[in-house]
Each structure stands twice: as C-alpha cells, then as structure tokens.
Tab-separated table of C-alpha atoms and ligand atoms in Angstrom:
chain	number	residue	atom	x	y	z
A	1	MET	CA	72.243	75.235	118.945
A	2	SER	CA	75.249	73.595	117.266
A	3	TYR	CA	75.989	71.946	113.938
A	4	THR	CA	76.180	68.635	115.804
A	5	ASP	CA	72.530	68.971	116.877
A	6	LYS	CA	69.702	67.211	115.063
A	7	MET	CA	67.951	69.646	112.745
A	8	LEU	CA	64.542	68.395	111.673
A	9	ARG	CA	61.446	67.689	113.728
A	10	ASP	CA	60.948	64.109	114.921
A	11	ASP	CA	58.351	63.030	112.327
A	12	ALA	CA	60.003	64.691	109.311
A	13	LEU	CA	60.470	61.382	107.444
A	14	LYS	CA	57.527	59.458	108.903
A	15	GLY	CA	55.976	57.133	106.295
A	16	LYS	CA	58.989	57.256	103.972
A	17	VAL	CA	60.832	54.138	102.801
A	18	ILE	CA	64.480	54.859	102.018
A	19	VAL	CA	67.211	52.692	100.473
A	20	VAL	CA	70.784	53.637	101.387
A	21	THR	CA	73.439	51.871	99.306
A	22	GLY	CA	76.644	51.377	101.285
A	23	GLY	CA	74.556	51.986	104.423
A	24	GLY	CA	76.514	49.594	106.648
A	25	SER	CA	79.405	51.941	107.409
A	26	GLY	CA	80.681	55.512	107.467
A	27	LEU	CA	78.498	58.292	106.128
A	28	GLY	CA	75.804	55.896	104.884
A	29	LYS	CA	75.418	54.561	108.408
A	30	ALA	CA	75.284	58.066	109.918
A	31	MET	CA	72.588	59.171	107.448
A	32	THR	CA	70.629	55.947	108.009
A	33	LYS	CA	70.658	56.490	111.771
A	34	TYR	CA	69.180	59.961	111.434
A	35	PHE	CA	66.565	58.820	108.866
A	36	LEU	CA	65.432	56.167	111.379
A	37	GLU	CA	65.272	58.755	114.153
A	38	LEU	CA	63.049	60.868	111.912
A	39	GLY	CA	60.584	57.995	111.437
A	40	ALA	CA	61.635	56.495	108.082
A	41	GLN	CA	61.926	52.776	107.377
A	42	VAL	CA	65.369	52.173	105.873
A	43	ALA	CA	66.931	49.344	103.844
A	44	ILE	CA	70.730	49.329	103.917
A	45	THR	CA	72.635	47.499	101.191
A	46	SER	CA	76.226	46.525	100.413
A	47	ARG	CA	78.354	43.490	99.574
A	48	ASP	CA	78.942	42.421	103.208
A	49	ILE	CA	75.757	41.014	104.741
A	50	ASP	CA	77.306	40.342	108.164
A	51	LYS	CA	78.368	43.981	108.480
A	52	LEU	CA	74.903	45.100	107.359
A	53	LYS	CA	73.162	42.849	109.896
A	54	ASN	CA	75.319	44.209	112.728
A	55	THR	CA	74.664	47.797	111.680
A	56	ALA	CA	70.917	47.196	111.319
A	57	SER	CA	70.662	45.629	114.807
A	58	GLU	CA	72.748	48.417	116.338
A	59	LEU	CA	70.666	51.160	114.706
A	60	GLU	CA	67.326	49.511	115.471
A	61	ALA	CA	68.336	49.228	119.136
A	62	ALA	CA	69.508	52.847	119.221
A	63	THR	CA	66.518	54.385	117.424
A	64	GLY	CA	63.565	51.989	117.807
A	65	GLY	CA	63.179	52.152	114.017
A	66	THR	CA	63.041	49.478	111.307
A	67	CYS	CA	66.265	48.832	109.372
A	68	LEU	CA	66.422	46.044	106.766
A	69	PRO	CA	69.873	44.693	105.769
A	70	LEU	CA	70.084	43.469	102.151
A	71	GLN	CA	73.108	42.107	100.336
A	72	CYS	CA	73.556	43.732	96.933
A	73	ASP	CA	76.638	44.437	94.854
A	74	VAL	CA	75.616	47.552	92.927
A	75	ARG	CA	77.880	46.531	90.015
A	76	HIS	CA	75.379	43.818	89.006
A	77	TYR	CA	72.014	44.924	87.631
A	78	GLU	CA	70.227	41.646	88.499
A	79	GLU	CA	71.310	42.030	92.143
A	80	VAL	CA	69.944	45.568	92.166
A	81	GLU	CA	66.622	44.378	90.711
A	82	ASN	CA	66.433	41.624	93.357
A	83	MET	CA	67.245	44.149	96.095
A	84	LEU	CA	64.434	46.428	94.869
A	85	GLN	CA	61.967	43.506	94.903
A	86	SER	CA	63.020	42.607	98.475
A	87	VAL	CA	62.435	46.210	99.584
A	88	LEU	CA	58.989	46.258	97.946
A	89	LYS	CA	58.136	42.911	99.547
A	90	ALA	CA	59.165	44.122	102.998
A	91	PHE	CA	57.763	47.655	102.936
A	92	GLY	CA	55.226	47.704	100.065
A	93	LYS	CA	56.851	50.730	98.404
A	94	VAL	CA	60.030	52.782	98.189
A	95	ASP	CA	60.251	56.584	98.180
A	96	VAL	CA	63.946	57.435	98.222
A	97	LEU	CA	67.121	56.028	96.674
A	98	LEU	CA	70.325	57.315	98.280
A	99	ASN	CA	73.269	56.377	96.035
A	100	ASN	CA	76.062	56.424	98.606
A	101	ALA	CA	78.093	53.247	97.861
A	102	ALA	CA	81.576	53.967	96.530
A	103	GLY	CA	85.030	52.554	95.952
A	104	ASN	CA	88.182	54.656	95.896
A	105	PHE	CA	91.919	54.656	96.667
A	106	ILE	CA	94.844	56.954	95.966
A	107	SER	CA	97.282	55.979	93.238
A	108	PRO	CA	99.306	57.544	90.439
A	109	THR	CA	97.106	56.778	87.431
A	110	GLU	CA	99.889	55.115	85.429
A	111	ARG	CA	100.247	52.505	88.193
A	112	LEU	CA	96.630	51.385	87.796
A	113	SER	CA	95.734	48.212	85.922
A	114	ALA	CA	92.780	48.422	83.560
A	115	ASN	CA	90.864	46.343	86.094
A	116	ALA	CA	91.711	48.719	88.956
A	117	PHE	CA	90.357	51.700	87.000
A	118	ASP	CA	87.246	49.704	86.001
A	119	THR	CA	86.603	48.588	89.574
A	120	VAL	CA	86.092	52.144	90.816
A	121	ILE	CA	84.106	53.203	87.736
A	122	ASP	CA	81.920	50.107	88.093
A	123	ILE	CA	81.058	50.749	91.744
A	124	VAL	CA	80.575	54.508	91.548
A	125	LEU	CA	79.235	55.279	88.072
A	126	LYS	CA	77.805	51.950	86.912
A	127	GLY	CA	76.492	51.166	90.412
A	128	THR	CA	74.698	54.501	90.618
A	129	LYS	CA	73.361	53.968	87.090
A	130	ASN	CA	72.149	50.435	87.943
A	131	CYS	CA	70.252	51.570	91.042
A	132	THR	CA	68.870	54.729	89.463
A	133	LEU	CA	67.676	52.893	86.347
A	134	ALA	CA	66.003	50.058	88.272
A	135	PHE	CA	64.294	52.375	90.771
A	136	GLY	CA	63.342	54.929	88.095
A	137	LYS	CA	61.718	52.256	85.903
A	138	HIS	CA	59.767	51.013	88.923
A	139	TRP	CA	58.561	54.480	89.894
A	140	ILE	CA	57.520	55.316	86.330
A	141	ASP	CA	55.786	51.950	85.700
A	142	SER	CA	53.946	52.053	89.034
A	143	LYS	CA	52.945	55.706	88.487
A	144	GLN	CA	54.227	56.681	91.936
A	145	THR	CA	53.816	60.449	92.097
A	146	SER	CA	56.590	61.499	94.452
A	147	SER	CA	60.069	60.019	94.788
A	148	THR	CA	63.646	61.159	95.188
A	149	VAL	CA	67.126	60.143	94.113
A	150	LEU	CA	69.965	61.628	96.160
A	151	ASN	CA	73.524	61.018	94.943
A	152	ILE	CA	76.638	61.470	97.067
A	153	VAL	CA	79.361	62.949	94.880
A	154	THR	CA	82.278	65.137	95.935
A	155	THR	CA	83.689	68.510	94.895
A	156	TYR	CA	86.281	67.011	92.541
A	157	ALA	CA	83.338	65.926	90.365
A	158	TRP	CA	83.800	69.345	88.710
A	159	THR	CA	87.387	70.311	89.594
A	160	GLY	CA	88.866	66.890	88.907
A	161	SER	CA	91.651	65.630	91.181
A	162	ALA	CA	95.047	64.072	90.664
A	163	TYR	CA	95.699	60.660	92.252
A	164	VAL	CA	92.011	59.684	92.441
A	165	VAL	CA	91.316	59.838	88.709
A	166	PRO	CA	88.888	56.875	88.437
A	167	SER	CA	86.819	58.291	91.293
A	168	ALA	CA	86.859	61.824	89.853
A	169	THR	CA	85.855	60.474	86.432
A	170	ALA	CA	83.014	58.439	87.910
A	171	LYS	CA	81.706	61.168	90.234
A	172	ALA	CA	81.671	63.611	87.298
A	173	GLY	CA	79.462	61.113	85.463
A	174	VAL	CA	77.158	60.832	88.470
A	175	LEU	CA	76.852	64.609	88.603
A	176	ALA	CA	75.933	64.732	84.899
A	177	MET	CA	73.363	61.984	85.495
A	178	THR	CA	71.924	63.972	88.416
A	179	ARG	CA	71.384	67.134	86.391
A	180	SER	CA	70.137	65.290	83.293
A	181	LEU	CA	67.521	63.175	85.079
A	182	ALA	CA	66.384	66.127	87.202
A	183	VAL	CA	64.912	67.522	83.995
A	184	GLU	CA	63.915	64.323	82.208
A	185	TRP	CA	62.187	62.565	85.102
A	186	ALA	CA	60.618	65.564	86.848
A	187	LYS	CA	57.432	64.872	84.872
A	188	TYR	CA	57.150	61.564	86.738
A	189	GLY	CA	57.461	63.281	90.116
A	190	ILE	CA	61.074	62.126	90.585
A	191	ARG	CA	63.428	64.719	92.077
A	192	THR	CA	67.155	64.121	91.503
A	193	ASN	CA	69.772	65.925	93.576
A	194	ALA	CA	73.306	65.491	94.865
A	195	ILE	CA	75.385	66.367	97.897
A	196	ALA	CA	79.100	67.099	97.493
A	197	PRO	CA	80.810	66.618	100.860
A	198	GLY	CA	84.309	67.864	101.632
A	199	PRO	CA	86.394	65.902	104.160
A	200	PHE	CA	84.264	63.908	106.639
A	201	PRO	CA	86.625	61.363	108.240
A	202	THR	CA	85.446	57.741	108.006
A	203	LYS	CA	87.428	54.538	108.341
A	204	GLY	CA	86.562	53.432	104.781
A	205	ALA	CA	87.784	56.652	103.189
A	206	TRP	CA	90.759	57.385	105.459
A	207	ASP	CA	92.178	53.815	105.176
A	208	ARG	CA	92.312	54.263	101.379
A	209	LEU	CA	92.962	57.992	100.957
A	210	MET	CA	95.117	58.808	103.991
A	211	PRO	CA	96.969	55.544	104.804
A	212	GLY	CA	99.846	55.387	107.287
A	213	ASP	CA	100.958	58.773	108.516
A	214	LEU	CA	99.466	60.705	105.574
A	215	ALA	CA	96.618	61.893	107.819
A	216	GLU	CA	99.174	63.695	110.025
A	217	LYS	CA	101.316	64.911	107.122
A	218	PHE	CA	98.365	66.364	105.220
A	219	ASP	CA	95.950	67.626	107.858
A	220	MET	CA	92.674	67.921	105.904
A	221	ALA	CA	91.346	70.551	108.323
A	222	LYS	CA	94.095	72.943	107.194
A	223	LYS	CA	92.716	72.911	103.627
A	224	VAL	CA	89.368	74.177	104.839
A	225	PRO	CA	88.731	77.918	105.382
A	226	LEU	CA	86.565	77.024	108.391
A	227	GLN	CA	89.607	75.105	109.767
A	228	ARG	CA	87.847	71.852	110.568
A	229	VAL	CA	86.590	68.648	108.980
A	230	GLY	CA	82.885	67.838	108.748
A	231	ASP	CA	80.785	66.268	111.468
A	232	HIS	CA	78.639	63.286	110.414
A	233	GLN	CA	75.498	64.787	111.941
A	234	GLU	CA	75.720	67.940	109.836
A	235	LEU	CA	75.829	65.811	106.684
A	236	ALA	CA	72.925	63.707	108.003
A	237	ASN	CA	70.951	66.918	108.657
A	238	LEU	CA	71.448	68.038	105.052
A	239	ALA	CA	70.653	64.603	103.593
A	240	ALA	CA	67.479	64.314	105.683
A	241	TYR	CA	66.321	67.703	104.429
A	242	MET	CA	67.149	66.784	100.816
A	243	VAL	CA	65.068	63.576	100.929
A	244	SER	CA	62.217	65.123	102.928
A	245	ASP	CA	59.168	66.886	101.534
A	246	PHE	CA	60.543	70.178	102.898
A	247	SER	CA	62.893	70.272	99.878
A	248	ALA	CA	60.080	69.539	97.380
A	249	TYR	CA	61.107	72.414	95.054
A	250	ILE	CA	64.814	71.510	95.002
A	251	ASN	CA	65.620	69.508	91.867
A	252	GLY	CA	68.882	69.164	89.929
A	253	GLU	CA	70.890	70.812	92.688
A	254	VAL	CA	74.293	69.789	94.007
A	255	VAL	CA	74.723	71.066	97.541
A	256	VAL	CA	78.336	71.533	98.620
A	257	ILE	CA	79.091	70.938	102.308
A	258	ASP	CA	82.847	71.444	102.635
A	259	GLY	CA	83.547	74.517	104.783
A	260	GLY	CA	84.714	76.355	101.630
A	261	GLU	CA	87.451	73.802	100.846
A	262	TRP	CA	87.211	73.609	97.046
A	263	LEU	CA	86.965	77.357	96.574
A	264	LYS	CA	90.091	77.846	98.678
A	265	GLY	CA	91.951	75.696	96.162
A	266	ALA	CA	90.393	77.543	93.228
A	267	GLY	CA	90.629	81.299	93.876
A	268	GLN	CA	93.662	82.764	92.089
A	269	PHE	CA	94.770	85.038	94.941
A	270	ASN	CA	93.703	82.889	97.881
A	271	MET	CA	97.396	82.375	98.708
A	272	LEU	CA	97.442	85.979	100.002
A	273	GLU	CA	95.878	84.562	103.157
A	274	ALA	CA	99.534	84.021	104.165
A	275	ILE	CA	100.292	87.771	104.205
A	276	PRO	CA	100.445	89.167	107.745
A	277	GLU	CA	98.166	92.100	108.629
A	278	GLU	CA	101.036	94.576	109.140
A	279	LEU	CA	102.369	93.982	105.627
A	280	TRP	CA	99.138	95.264	104.043
A	281	ASP	CA	100.041	98.912	104.893
A	282	GLN	CA	103.304	98.603	102.975
A	283	LEU	CA	101.670	96.832	100.060
A	284	GLU	CA	98.969	99.490	99.822
A	285	MET	CA	101.627	102.234	99.761
A	286	MET	CA	103.589	100.413	97.054
A	287	ILE	CA	100.495	100.039	94.876
A	288	LYS	CA	99.410	103.671	95.324
A	289	ALA	CA	102.947	104.923	94.615
A	290	LYS	CA	102.772	103.359	91.147
A	291	LYS	CA	99.580	105.256	90.242
A	292	ASN	CA	99.911	107.111	86.888
A	293	LYS	CA	103.622	106.188	86.508
B	301	HXC	C1	96.503	50.142	92.945
B	301	HXC	C2	94.732	48.747	93.491
B	301	HXC	C3	94.701	49.276	94.807
B	301	HXC	C4	95.675	50.274	95.147
B	301	HXC	C5	93.140	47.782	94.619
B	301	HXC	N1	93.759	47.831	93.434
B	301	HXC	N2	93.703	48.651	95.479
B	301	HXC	N3	95.601	49.171	92.561
B	301	HXC	N4	96.546	50.685	94.181
B	301	HXC	N5	95.710	50.826	96.369
B	301	HXC	C6	93.474	47.033	92.237
B	301	HXC	C7	93.648	45.543	92.471
B	301	HXC	O1	94.992	45.130	92.361
B	301	HXC	C8	92.756	44.984	91.348
B	301	HXC	O2	93.400	45.062	90.095
B	301	HXC	C9	91.616	45.966	91.283
B	301	HXC	O3	92.089	47.196	91.877
B	301	HXC	C10	90.392	45.499	92.061
B	301	HXC	O4	90.807	45.242	93.389
B	301	HXC	P1	90.010	44.210	94.328
B	301	HXC	O5	90.599	44.281	95.678
B	301	HXC	O6	89.953	42.869	93.663
B	301	HXC	O7	88.527	44.824	94.234
B	301	HXC	P2	87.323	44.771	95.233
B	301	HXC	O8	87.464	43.637	96.205
B	301	HXC	O9	86.113	44.836	94.378
B	301	HXC	O10	87.474	46.122	96.101
B	301	HXC	C11	87.189	47.381	95.553
B	301	HXC	C12	88.128	48.462	96.075
B	301	HXC	C13	88.227	48.455	97.609
B	301	HXC	C14	87.621	49.795	95.516
B	301	HXC	C15	89.535	48.195	95.510
B	301	HXC	O11	89.058	49.505	98.053
B	301	HXC	C16	86.862	48.565	98.266
B	301	HXC	O12	86.212	47.561	98.516
B	301	HXC	N6	86.381	49.803	98.532
B	301	HXC	C17	85.046	50.060	99.082
B	301	HXC	C18	85.026	51.139	100.114
B	301	HXC	C19	85.702	52.431	99.740
B	301	HXC	O13	86.524	52.478	98.790
B	301	HXC	N7	85.430	53.473	100.516
B	301	HXC	C20	86.043	54.774	100.325
B	301	HXC	C21	85.141	55.687	99.615
B	301	HXC	S1	85.796	57.266	99.914
B	301	HXC	P3	94.125	43.773	89.403
B	301	HXC	O14	94.546	44.277	88.060
B	301	HXC	O15	95.274	43.413	90.303
B	301	HXC	O16	93.081	42.679	89.333
B	301	HXC	C22	85.421	58.319	98.707
B	301	HXC	C23	85.796	59.743	99.103
B	301	HXC	C24	85.733	60.744	98.019
B	301	HXC	O17	84.921	57.989	97.683
B	301	HXC	C25	86.176	62.126	98.405
B	301	HXC	C26	87.073	62.345	99.557
B	301	HXC	C27	87.285	63.777	99.957
B	302	NAP	P1	82.754	53.890	103.336
B	302	NAP	O1	82.379	53.718	104.758
B	302	NAP	O2	83.865	53.054	102.798
B	302	NAP	O3	81.445	53.683	102.463
B	302	NAP	C1	81.415	53.096	101.201
B	302	NAP	C2	80.343	52.030	101.234
B	302	NAP	O4	80.134	51.520	99.909
B	302	NAP	C3	80.688	50.854	102.127
B	302	NAP	O5	79.643	50.661	103.059
B	302	NAP	C4	80.780	49.667	101.162
B	302	NAP	O6	80.250	48.504	101.774
B	302	NAP	C5	79.913	50.126	100.013
B	302	NAP	N1	80.295	49.498	98.755
B	302	NAP	C6	81.527	49.478	98.167
B	302	NAP	N2	81.471	48.760	97.039
B	302	NAP	C7	80.197	48.343	96.880
B	302	NAP	C8	79.531	47.571	95.901
B	302	NAP	N3	80.168	47.087	94.834
B	302	NAP	N4	78.194	47.329	96.062
B	302	NAP	C9	77.553	47.816	97.146
B	302	NAP	N5	78.123	48.546	98.101
B	302	NAP	C10	79.439	48.799	97.973
B	302	NAP	O7	83.176	55.404	103.027
B	302	NAP	P2	82.413	56.808	103.276
B	302	NAP	O8	83.457	57.795	103.557
B	302	NAP	O9	81.296	56.611	104.251
B	302	NAP	O10	81.814	57.117	101.833
B	302	NAP	C11	80.413	57.224	101.609
B	302	NAP	C12	80.140	58.120	100.404
B	302	NAP	O11	80.580	59.446	100.686
B	302	NAP	C13	80.859	57.706	99.121
B	302	NAP	O12	80.013	57.954	98.015
B	302	NAP	C14	82.041	58.659	99.063
B	302	NAP	O13	82.520	58.850	97.775
B	302	NAP	C15	81.378	59.899	99.625
B	302	NAP	N6	82.298	60.926	100.115
B	302	NAP	C16	82.976	60.721	101.270
B	302	NAP	C17	83.800	61.724	101.754
B	302	NAP	C18	84.534	61.579	103.059
B	302	NAP	O14	85.302	62.486	103.401
B	302	NAP	N7	84.348	60.502	103.797
B	302	NAP	C19	83.936	62.911	101.042
B	302	NAP	C20	83.223	63.080	99.853
B	302	NAP	C21	82.398	62.079	99.411
B	302	NAP	P3	80.806	47.021	101.479
B	302	NAP	O15	82.290	47.089	101.534
B	302	NAP	O16	80.183	46.209	102.575
B	302	NAP	O17	80.270	46.617	100.135
C-alpha cells in the first residue's frame, strides 16, 4: 500500500450528491475525480464554463460517473442560489458542499490596491459564506437530516503569513466560520469541517505563488519534515473520508495534511535540526559541565 493508492471502498459515496466549487482544476478536480470513482454524483462550479465542460467530460469518460458543470461566480449570492437550484433540478437533492474555490497571489501588502485585497477576500471568505449560507438555508428549510460542509483552508489560517495577507485573512475567517457553524448547525444534521493542506503543487497555485524561478529558489519540499510535497490522491482520500458517512462523528475539526510543515516553522528550537550528530557529544559535555556552577 502507498499514499498514492485509493483508500476507500468503491461504493463509499454511492447515493451522495456533492458540489465542488472550483472543481474544474487543481485540487478540486482531483477530489471530484475520486468522489466520482466512489459512486457520488458531482456538480463542479467556477467562473469558466468551457474549462468546467472539458473537465466534466474528461472525468465522466475516466470514471463512468456523472459530473455536471455549472457556471457560478461564488462572489455573487444570486449566482450561488441559481447554481443550487440547478443542482437540485438535476439530482433532486444535495448532500455535500465542498468550498474549494479560491483566489490568491503573492505581493507585499502595501503594493495592493483596495480592489486587489477585496478580490481575494470576496472569492475566499465571501464566496464561502455565500455558498454555505445558501446551502445551509436549503438544508434547514427542507429538513434534510444529514449533510456536510467541507472547507479547504490552509495552515496560515492560524499562523498568518506574510506576502499573502488577503488570503490569510480570508482563510482565518473561513476557519472561524467552520468552527462556529459546527456547533450552531449540528442540530440540523449539518456537519462542518475543514482540511488545511500544506504544499500540493497545482498550476493555479504555483503560477501565482511561485512564479518564474521561485519554485527552484524556494523548494517547498525542503520546508516539510517529511521532505516532500503532497500527492493529490492523498488529499482526495482525506476529503472523501471527511464527506463520507464514515466520518459521521467528526464535526468542527480542521485536519492538517502538510507533512509537519507548519510545526517545523513554529517550534522554537527546530533549527537545531542543522546540528550534526557528532556535535551532540560536545554539546552534552558543555551543558553538564555547567551543572551547579
Ligand atoms: C498585485 C494584483 C495581482 C498581483 C491581480 N491584482 N494580481 N495586484 N499583484 N499579482 C489586482 C489587479 O490589479 C486588480 O486590482 C485586482 O487585483 C483584481 O484583479 P483581476 O485580475 O481584475 O481579478 P479577477 O479576474 O477576478 O482574478 C482574481 C485573481 C486571479 C485572484 C486576481 O489570480 C484569479 O483568478 N485567481 C483564481 C485562481 C487562484 O488564485 N488559484 C490559486 C489558489 S492557491 P486593480 O486595483 O488594478 O483593479 C491558494 C493556496 C493557499 O489559495 C496556500 C498555499 C500553500
Ligand atoms: P486552482 O486550481 O487555481 O483552484 C482554484 C479554483 O477556484 C479554480 O478552479 C477557479 O476556477 C476557482 N475560482 C476562482 N475564483 C472563483 C470565483 N470567483 N467563483 C468560482 N470559482 C472561482 O488552485 P488549487 O491549488 O487547486 O486550490 C484549490 C484550493 O486548495 C483553494 O482553496 C486553495 O486555497 C487550497 N489550497 C491549495 C494549496 C496548494 O498547495 N495547492 C495549499 C493549501 C490550500 P475559475 O478560474 O474557472 O473560476
């Protein structure tokens, strides 16, 4: 067995209807593919309908599943409401909302226009709010007894991060929303959880976060104690578990999948990793020699 293998049994998501925002590319596409393989019907949404149609055809051909492409800019509540109605019309119900759509780019904060800052906040925080509110209202009004919201955040939702301040601000808001609604909406049978991925290379993220030769200059794998970046299938395995009934008692959780990356940056003495083995004898002697002096 390997982390690139598929984890759940074939029918794990049979009968489920799942909406993946930003499902036409990157991690959203990888998670959608696995959901289809596990028997779910999946609607993928984003701004670019041609991209969505191509992805849906590709994934239907690869999996034999049903994938519905729907144009929807998550920044606009009416578009989200229309998207929800289209999903209900096509599938009769919806069980899972995966808030995966995002916008992000690196920049010193003082270089950002007010509109640039707003653009990221609007996609990530307001977009997640729009989808969650519309789907939550529907589930509560229709008295559906079991549904799930899964939000994709990242570890700088709680550490913060320089040079991606709008994204960090927005993801922190999404994390607060996750934990708040996990309590408030549990009585309606709605579970709310999040996944915080570390580096999982995708074109969308790397074009905006590691442009030019930055990817070579700052090898993301070197920041990770496990010395590698993530594989899309291992994220898809986790997401499939989190939206399946196997995780029915998990609510309000944020699951980190980053090979230990954020903790490596956080631990005060983690820099001692650089000390060679042979030096530890000398250091031990120096410390012991100071005892009671
Ligand atoms: C400064 C910038 C900029 C940049 C855009 N802007 N790029 N400012 N530096 N590099 C400014 C523009 O000048 C404009 O402000 C405002 O931002 C909006 O830009 P538009 O291009 O008009 O917006 P839009 O077409 O809506 O595109 C949104 C976008 C774009 C976020 C700017 O990058 C996008 O479509 N992204 C979607 C996909 C994505 O970002 N994927 C990566 C997610 S990765 P003015 O004032 O000029 O009007 C991720 C990883 C997290 O989240 C963790 C990693 C470990
Ligand atoms: P990606 O391929 O660029 O995915 C982002 C998606 O969001 C795109 O499909 C994009 O589609 C969609 N989107 C952007 N603006 C939208 C809007 N206004 N309305 C609807 N959809 C919109 O990048 P990714 O790496 O797969 O990122 C997926 C998620 O993982 C994001 O939440 C990101 O923050 C998170 N994440 C990624 C990493 C990583 O290392 N890759 C690490 C941590 C967290 P359109 O352009 O067609 O609209």
